[in-house]
CSV table of C-alpha atoms (C1' of nucleotides) in Angstrom, one decimal:
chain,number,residue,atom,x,y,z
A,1,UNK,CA,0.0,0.0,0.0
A,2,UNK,CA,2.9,2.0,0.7
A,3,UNK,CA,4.0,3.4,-2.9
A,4,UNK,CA,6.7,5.4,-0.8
A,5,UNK,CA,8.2,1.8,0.0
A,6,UNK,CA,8.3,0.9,-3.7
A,7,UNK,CA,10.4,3.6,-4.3
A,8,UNK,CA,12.8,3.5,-2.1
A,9,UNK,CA,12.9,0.0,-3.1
A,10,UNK,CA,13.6,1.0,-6.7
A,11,UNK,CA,16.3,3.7,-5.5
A,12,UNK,CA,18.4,0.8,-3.4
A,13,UNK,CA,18.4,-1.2,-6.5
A,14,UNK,CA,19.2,1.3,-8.9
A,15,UNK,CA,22.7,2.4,-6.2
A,16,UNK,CA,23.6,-1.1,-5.5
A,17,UNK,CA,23.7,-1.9,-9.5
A,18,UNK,CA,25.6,0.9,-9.7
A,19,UNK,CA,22.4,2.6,-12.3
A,20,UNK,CA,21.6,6.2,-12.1
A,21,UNK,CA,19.0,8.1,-10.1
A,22,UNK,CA,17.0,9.4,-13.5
A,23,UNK,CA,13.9,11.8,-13.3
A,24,UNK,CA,12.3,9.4,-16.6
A,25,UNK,CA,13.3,5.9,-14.2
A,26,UNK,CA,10.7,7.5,-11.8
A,27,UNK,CA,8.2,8.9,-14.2
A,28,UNK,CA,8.2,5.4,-15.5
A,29,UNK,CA,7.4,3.5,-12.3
A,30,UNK,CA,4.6,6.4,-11.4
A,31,UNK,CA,2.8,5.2,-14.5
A,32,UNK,CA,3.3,1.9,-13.8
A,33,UNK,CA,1.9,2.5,-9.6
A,34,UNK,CA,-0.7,3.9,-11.1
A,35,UNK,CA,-2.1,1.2,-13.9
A,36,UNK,CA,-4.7,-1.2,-12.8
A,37,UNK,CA,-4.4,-5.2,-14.4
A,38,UNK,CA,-2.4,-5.5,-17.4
A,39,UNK,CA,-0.3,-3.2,-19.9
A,40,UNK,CA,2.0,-3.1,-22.4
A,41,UNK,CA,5.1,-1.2,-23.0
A,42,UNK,CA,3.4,0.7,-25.6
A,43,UNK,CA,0.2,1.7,-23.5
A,44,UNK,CA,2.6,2.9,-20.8
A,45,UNK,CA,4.1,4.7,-23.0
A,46,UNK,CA,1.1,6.3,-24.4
A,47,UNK,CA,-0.5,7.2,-20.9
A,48,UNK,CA,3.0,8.8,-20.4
A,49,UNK,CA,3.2,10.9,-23.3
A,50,UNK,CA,-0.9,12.0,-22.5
A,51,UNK,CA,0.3,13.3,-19.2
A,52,UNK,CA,2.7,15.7,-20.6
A,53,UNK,CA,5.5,13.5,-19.6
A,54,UNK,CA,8.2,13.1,-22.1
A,55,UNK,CA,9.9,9.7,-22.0
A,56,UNK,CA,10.9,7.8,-25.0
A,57,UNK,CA,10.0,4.4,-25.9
A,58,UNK,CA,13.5,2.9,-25.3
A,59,UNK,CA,13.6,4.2,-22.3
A,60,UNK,CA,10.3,2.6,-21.4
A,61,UNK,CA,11.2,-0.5,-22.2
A,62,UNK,CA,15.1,0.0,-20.3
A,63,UNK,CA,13.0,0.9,-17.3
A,64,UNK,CA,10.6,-1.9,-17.2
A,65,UNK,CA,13.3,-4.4,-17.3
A,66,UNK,CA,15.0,-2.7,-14.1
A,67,UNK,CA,11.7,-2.8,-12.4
A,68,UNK,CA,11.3,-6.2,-13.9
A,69,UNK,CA,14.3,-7.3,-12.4
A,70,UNK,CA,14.0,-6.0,-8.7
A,71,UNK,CA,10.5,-7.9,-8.5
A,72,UNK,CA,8.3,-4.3,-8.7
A,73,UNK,CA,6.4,-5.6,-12.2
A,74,UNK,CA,6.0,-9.1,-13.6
A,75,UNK,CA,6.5,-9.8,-17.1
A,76,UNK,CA,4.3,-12.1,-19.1
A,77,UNK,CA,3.7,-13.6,-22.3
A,78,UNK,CA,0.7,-14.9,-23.4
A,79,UNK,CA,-0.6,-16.4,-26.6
A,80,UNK,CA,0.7,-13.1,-29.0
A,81,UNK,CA,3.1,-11.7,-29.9
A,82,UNK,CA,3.9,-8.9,-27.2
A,83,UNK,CA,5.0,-8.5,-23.7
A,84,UNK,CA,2.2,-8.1,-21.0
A,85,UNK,CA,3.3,-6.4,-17.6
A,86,UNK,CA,1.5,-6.2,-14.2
A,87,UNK,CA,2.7,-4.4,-11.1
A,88,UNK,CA,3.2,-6.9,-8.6
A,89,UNK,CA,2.5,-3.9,-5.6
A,90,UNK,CA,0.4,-5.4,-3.2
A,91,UNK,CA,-0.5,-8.5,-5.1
A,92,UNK,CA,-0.2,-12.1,-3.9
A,93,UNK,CA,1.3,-14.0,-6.9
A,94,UNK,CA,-1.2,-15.3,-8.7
A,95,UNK,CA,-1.6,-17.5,-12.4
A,96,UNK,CA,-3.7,-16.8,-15.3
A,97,UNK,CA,-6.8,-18.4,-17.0
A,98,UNK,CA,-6.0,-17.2,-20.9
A,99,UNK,CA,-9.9,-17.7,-22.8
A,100,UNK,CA,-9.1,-18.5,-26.1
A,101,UNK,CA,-12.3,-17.5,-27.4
A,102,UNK,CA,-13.0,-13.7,-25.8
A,103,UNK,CA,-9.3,-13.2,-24.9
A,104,UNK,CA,-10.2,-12.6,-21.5
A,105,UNK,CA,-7.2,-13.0,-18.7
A,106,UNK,CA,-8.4,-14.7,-15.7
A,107,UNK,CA,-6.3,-14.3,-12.7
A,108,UNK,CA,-6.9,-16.7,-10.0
A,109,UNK,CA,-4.6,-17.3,-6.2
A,110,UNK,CA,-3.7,-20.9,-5.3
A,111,UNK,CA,-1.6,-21.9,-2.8
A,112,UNK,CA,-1.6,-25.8,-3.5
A,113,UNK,CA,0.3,-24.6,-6.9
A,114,UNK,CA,2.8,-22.7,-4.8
A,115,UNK,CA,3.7,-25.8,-2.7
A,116,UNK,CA,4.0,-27.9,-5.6
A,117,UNK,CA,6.5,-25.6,-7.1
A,118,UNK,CA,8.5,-25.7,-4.3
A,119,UNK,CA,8.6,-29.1,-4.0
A,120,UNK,CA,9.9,-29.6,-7.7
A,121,UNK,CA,12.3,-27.1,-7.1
A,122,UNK,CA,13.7,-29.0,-4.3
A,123,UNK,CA,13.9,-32.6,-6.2
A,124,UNK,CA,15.6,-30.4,-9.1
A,125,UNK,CA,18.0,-28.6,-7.2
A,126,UNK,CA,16.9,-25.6,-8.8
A,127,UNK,CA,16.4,-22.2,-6.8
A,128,UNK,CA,13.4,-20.2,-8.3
A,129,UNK,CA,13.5,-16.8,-9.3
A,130,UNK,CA,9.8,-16.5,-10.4
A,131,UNK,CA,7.4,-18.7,-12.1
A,132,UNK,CA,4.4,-18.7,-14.2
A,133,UNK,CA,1.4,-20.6,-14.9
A,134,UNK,CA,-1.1,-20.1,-18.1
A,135,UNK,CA,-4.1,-22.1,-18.4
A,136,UNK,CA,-5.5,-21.9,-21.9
A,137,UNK,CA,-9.2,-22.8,-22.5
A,138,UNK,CA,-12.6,-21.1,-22.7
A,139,UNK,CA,-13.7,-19.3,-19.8
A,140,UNK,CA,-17.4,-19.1,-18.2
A,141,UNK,CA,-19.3,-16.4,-19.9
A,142,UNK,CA,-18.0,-17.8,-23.3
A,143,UNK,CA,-18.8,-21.8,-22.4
A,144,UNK,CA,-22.7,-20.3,-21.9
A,145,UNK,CA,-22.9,-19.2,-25.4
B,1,UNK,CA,5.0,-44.7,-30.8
B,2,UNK,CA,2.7,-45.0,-33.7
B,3,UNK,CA,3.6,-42.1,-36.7
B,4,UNK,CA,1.1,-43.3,-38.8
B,5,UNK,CA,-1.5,-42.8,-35.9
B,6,UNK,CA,-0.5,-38.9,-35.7
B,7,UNK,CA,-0.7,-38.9,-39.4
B,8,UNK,CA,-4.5,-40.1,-39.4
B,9,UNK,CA,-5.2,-37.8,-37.0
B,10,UNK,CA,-3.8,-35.0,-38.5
B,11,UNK,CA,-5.5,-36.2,-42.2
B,12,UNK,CA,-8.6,-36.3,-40.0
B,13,UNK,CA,-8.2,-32.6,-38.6
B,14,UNK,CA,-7.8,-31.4,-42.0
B,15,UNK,CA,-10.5,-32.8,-43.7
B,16,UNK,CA,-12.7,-31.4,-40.6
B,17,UNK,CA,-12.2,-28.1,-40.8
B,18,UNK,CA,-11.6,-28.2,-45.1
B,19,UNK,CA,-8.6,-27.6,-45.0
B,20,UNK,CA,-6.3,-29.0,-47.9
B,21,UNK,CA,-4.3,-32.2,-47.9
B,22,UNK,CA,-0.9,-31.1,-49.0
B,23,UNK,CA,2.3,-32.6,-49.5
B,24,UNK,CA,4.2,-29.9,-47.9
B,25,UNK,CA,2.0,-30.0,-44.9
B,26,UNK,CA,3.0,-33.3,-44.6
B,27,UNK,CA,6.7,-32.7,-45.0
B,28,UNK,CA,6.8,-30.2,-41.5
B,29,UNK,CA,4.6,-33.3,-39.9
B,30,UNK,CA,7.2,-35.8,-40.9
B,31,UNK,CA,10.1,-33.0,-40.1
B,32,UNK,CA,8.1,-32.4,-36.4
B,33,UNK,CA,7.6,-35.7,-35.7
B,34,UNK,CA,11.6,-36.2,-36.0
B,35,UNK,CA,12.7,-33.6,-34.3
B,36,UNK,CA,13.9,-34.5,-30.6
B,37,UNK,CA,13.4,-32.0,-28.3
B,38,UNK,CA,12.6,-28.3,-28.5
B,39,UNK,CA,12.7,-26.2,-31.9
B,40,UNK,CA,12.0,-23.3,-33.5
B,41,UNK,CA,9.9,-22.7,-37.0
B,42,UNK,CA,13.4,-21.7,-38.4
B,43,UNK,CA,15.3,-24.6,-37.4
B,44,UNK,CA,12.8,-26.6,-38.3
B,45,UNK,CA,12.7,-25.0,-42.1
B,46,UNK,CA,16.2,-25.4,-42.3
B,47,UNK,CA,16.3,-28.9,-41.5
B,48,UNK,CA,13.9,-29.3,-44.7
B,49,UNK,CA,16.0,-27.1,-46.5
B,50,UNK,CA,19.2,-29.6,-45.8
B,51,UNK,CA,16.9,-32.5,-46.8
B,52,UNK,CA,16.0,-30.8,-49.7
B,53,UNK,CA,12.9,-30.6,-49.2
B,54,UNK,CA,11.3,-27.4,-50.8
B,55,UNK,CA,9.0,-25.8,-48.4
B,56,UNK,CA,9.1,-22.0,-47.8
B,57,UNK,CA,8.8,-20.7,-44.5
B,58,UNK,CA,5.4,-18.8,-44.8
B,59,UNK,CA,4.2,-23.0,-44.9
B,60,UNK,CA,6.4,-23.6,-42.2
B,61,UNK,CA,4.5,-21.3,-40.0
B,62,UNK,CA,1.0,-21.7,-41.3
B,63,UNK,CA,1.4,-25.8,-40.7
B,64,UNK,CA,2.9,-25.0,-37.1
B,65,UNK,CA,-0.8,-23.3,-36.0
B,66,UNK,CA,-2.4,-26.2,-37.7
B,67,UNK,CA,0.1,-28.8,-36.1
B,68,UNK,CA,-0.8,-26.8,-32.5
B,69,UNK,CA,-4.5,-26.2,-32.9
B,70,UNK,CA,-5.0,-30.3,-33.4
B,71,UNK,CA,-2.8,-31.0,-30.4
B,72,UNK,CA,0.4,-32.7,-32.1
B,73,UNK,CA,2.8,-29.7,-31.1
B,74,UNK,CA,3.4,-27.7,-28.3
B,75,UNK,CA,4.0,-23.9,-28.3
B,76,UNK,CA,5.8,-22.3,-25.9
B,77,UNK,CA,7.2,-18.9,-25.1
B,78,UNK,CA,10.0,-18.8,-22.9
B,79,UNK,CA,11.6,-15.7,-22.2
B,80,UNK,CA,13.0,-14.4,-25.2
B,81,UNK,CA,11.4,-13.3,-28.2
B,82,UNK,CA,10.7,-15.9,-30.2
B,83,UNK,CA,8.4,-19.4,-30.3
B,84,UNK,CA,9.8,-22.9,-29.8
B,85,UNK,CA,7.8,-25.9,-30.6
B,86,UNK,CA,7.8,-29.2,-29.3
B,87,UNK,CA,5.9,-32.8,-30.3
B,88,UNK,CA,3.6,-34.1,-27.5
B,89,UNK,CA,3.3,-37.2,-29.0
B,90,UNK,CA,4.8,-39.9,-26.8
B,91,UNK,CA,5.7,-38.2,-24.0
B,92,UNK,CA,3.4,-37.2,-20.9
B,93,UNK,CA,2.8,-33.6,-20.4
B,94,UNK,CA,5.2,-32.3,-18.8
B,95,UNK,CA,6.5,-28.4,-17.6
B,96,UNK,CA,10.0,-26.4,-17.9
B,97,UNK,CA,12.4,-25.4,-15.6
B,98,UNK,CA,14.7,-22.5,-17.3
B,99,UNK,CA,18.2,-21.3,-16.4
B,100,UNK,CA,18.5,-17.7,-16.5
B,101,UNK,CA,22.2,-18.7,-16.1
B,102,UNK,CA,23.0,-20.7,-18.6
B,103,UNK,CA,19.6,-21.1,-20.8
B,104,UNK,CA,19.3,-24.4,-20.1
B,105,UNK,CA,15.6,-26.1,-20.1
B,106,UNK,CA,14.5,-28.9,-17.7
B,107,UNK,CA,12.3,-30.5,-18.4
B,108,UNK,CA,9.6,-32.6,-15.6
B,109,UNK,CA,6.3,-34.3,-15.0
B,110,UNK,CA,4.1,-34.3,-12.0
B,111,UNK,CA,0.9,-35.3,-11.4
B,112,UNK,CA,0.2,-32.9,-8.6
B,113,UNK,CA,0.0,-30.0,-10.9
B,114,UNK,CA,-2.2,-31.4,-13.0
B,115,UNK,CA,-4.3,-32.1,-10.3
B,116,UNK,CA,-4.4,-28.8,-8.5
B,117,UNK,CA,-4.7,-27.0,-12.3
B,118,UNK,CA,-7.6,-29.2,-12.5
B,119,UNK,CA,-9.0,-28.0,-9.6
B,120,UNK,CA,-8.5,-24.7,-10.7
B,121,UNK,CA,-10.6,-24.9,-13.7
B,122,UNK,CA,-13.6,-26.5,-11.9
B,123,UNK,CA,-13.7,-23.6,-9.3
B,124,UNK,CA,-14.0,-21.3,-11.9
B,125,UNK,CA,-16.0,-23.1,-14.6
B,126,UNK,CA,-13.0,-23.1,-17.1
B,127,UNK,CA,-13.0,-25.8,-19.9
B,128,UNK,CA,-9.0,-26.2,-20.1
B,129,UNK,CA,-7.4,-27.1,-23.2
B,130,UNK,CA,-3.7,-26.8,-22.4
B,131,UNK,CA,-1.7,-25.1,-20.0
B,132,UNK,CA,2.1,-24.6,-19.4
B,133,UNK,CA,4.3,-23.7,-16.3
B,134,UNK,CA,7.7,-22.6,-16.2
B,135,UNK,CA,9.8,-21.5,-13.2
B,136,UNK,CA,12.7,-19.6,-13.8
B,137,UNK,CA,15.7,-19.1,-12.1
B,138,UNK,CA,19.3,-21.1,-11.3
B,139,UNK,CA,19.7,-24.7,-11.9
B,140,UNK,CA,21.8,-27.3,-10.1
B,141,UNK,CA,25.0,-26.9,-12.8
B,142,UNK,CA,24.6,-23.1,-12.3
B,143,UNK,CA,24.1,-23.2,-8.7
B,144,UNK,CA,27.5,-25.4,-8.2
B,145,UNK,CA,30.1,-22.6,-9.3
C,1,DC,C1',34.5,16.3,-15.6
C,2,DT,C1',33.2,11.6,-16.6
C,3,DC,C1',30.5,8.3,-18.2
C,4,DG,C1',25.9,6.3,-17.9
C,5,DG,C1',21.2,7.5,-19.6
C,6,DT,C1',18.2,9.5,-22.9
C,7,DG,C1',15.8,10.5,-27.3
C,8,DC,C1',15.3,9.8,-31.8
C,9,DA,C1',15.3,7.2,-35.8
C,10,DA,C1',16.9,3.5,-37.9
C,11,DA,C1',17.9,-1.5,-37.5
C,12,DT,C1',16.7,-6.1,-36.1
C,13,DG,C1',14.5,-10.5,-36.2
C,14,DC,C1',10.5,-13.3,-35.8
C,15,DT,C1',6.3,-13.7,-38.0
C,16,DT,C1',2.6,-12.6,-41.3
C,17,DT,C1',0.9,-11.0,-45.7
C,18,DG,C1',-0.1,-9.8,-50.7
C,19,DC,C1',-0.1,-11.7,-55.0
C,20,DA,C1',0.6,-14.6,-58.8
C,21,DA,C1',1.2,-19.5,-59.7
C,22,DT,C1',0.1,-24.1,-58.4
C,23,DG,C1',-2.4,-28.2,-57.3
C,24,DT,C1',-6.3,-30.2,-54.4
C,25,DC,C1',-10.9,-31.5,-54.6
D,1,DG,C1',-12.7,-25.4,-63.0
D,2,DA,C1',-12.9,-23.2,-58.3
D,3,DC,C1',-10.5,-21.8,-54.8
D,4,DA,C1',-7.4,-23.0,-50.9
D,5,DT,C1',-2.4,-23.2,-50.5
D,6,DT,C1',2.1,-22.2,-51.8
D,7,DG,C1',6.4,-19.6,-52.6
D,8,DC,C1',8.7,-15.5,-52.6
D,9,DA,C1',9.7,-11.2,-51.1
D,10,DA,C1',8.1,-7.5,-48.9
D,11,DA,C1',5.6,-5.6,-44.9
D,12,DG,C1',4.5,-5.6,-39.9
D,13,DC,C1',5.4,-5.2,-35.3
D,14,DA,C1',7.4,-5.2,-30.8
D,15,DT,C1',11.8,-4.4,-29.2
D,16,DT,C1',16.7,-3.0,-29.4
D,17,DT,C1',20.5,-0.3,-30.9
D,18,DG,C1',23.8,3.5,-32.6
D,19,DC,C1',25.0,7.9,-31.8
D,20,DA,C1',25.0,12.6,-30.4
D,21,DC,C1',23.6,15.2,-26.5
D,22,DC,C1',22.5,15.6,-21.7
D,23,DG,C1',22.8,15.4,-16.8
D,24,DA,C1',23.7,12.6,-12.4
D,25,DG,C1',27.6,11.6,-9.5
DNA sequence: CTCGGTGCAAATGCTTTGCAATGTC
DNA sequence: GACATTGCAAAGCATTTGCACCGAG
């Protein structure tokens, strides 16, 4: 809830990487604090340029990897052929139910999943970063038709 | 184990939805159904190429949606930017662990998730169709040095 | 003052498309 | 014969990059 906390987060990670303190950096993880559910780089980067604020494109996408990378947004990739991001601020993690009819994104908590992950993990010998699930299919509303 | 099985099946799928029985359709079938492992549509048109068989890419992709849509290949997304493919035929559904170290995919099956995704898609009245989970982050090789 | 970051436009690389020729039904 | 499919090359599109300028440290 505390945005204040997200970026002071940011800051740490941009000193201890040895990046620099940028006005756009922050413009960039405003916008991205303020977007509800799902957006690309490109509507970002429209909703910037609508509020007056002049960032480019490249820098967008620098920036979203940053914030990418210190665990602020998640990055996913459904069925086409762009990048979806999500701010993870005061979200459990959670998986997605893709509908392949309506295109509708489903998002859905469940800890049973989380366990299991762990557990492969552990027989693997493999330390997790992040994960992701997608379940494609064909979601209520369009099942009724 | 059976090739000519996936072939029927796939001869089925086309006649079903009036689509054309083509030679080169066949050729990516027969180049899919070879292939060991993960691959990409351009690897795959290449290994035509060397067997000199004459198939442009454009077919290459088209036959991949076809190949997907009636369940013989798997598409996934891992994190960079483009698609690889996969045969499910003979082998159990499985999921991916990926390196961000070193690249390397692992792959492994278990039932639990299945289960638990199943679960999922009752709760919310979701008619699954396919689903795929990757974890990311260090494996054992990585984790070692 | 140094060097990383930015903006712009141009490049990249996977994937799709337009169109004439081909071959299935 | 009709029309879906093919091949080719060219277009599309999200993303990255090269380079000159700018500004954080």
């Amino acid at each position: 809830m505390d945005i204040d906390l997200v970026k002071a987060g940011f800051t740490k990670y941009l000193k201890q990487g040895n990046y620099r303190i940028t006005p756009e950096r922050f413009h960039v993880l405003d916008a991205v604090l303020c977007f509800d559910g799902h957006f690309d780089a490109d509507e970002l980067y429209l909703r910037l340029k609508s509020n007056d604020i002049r960032v480019s494109r490249a820098t967008v996408y620098n920036t979203l990897d940053l914030l990418q990378e210190c665990g602020v947004v998640a990055k996913y990739r459904f069925g086409d052929n762009h990048s979806r991001y999500e701010k993870t601020f005061g979200k459990p993690h959670h998986d997605h139910l893709i509908c392949l009819q309506c295109g509708d994104i489903i998002e859905f908590v469940n800890r049973k999943i989380e366990t299991v992950q762990e557990e492969v993990c552990l027989e693997n010998n493999f330390k997790p970063q992040s994960a992701s699930l997608q379940i494609f299919g064909v979601c209520a509303k369009c099942r009724q038709q």
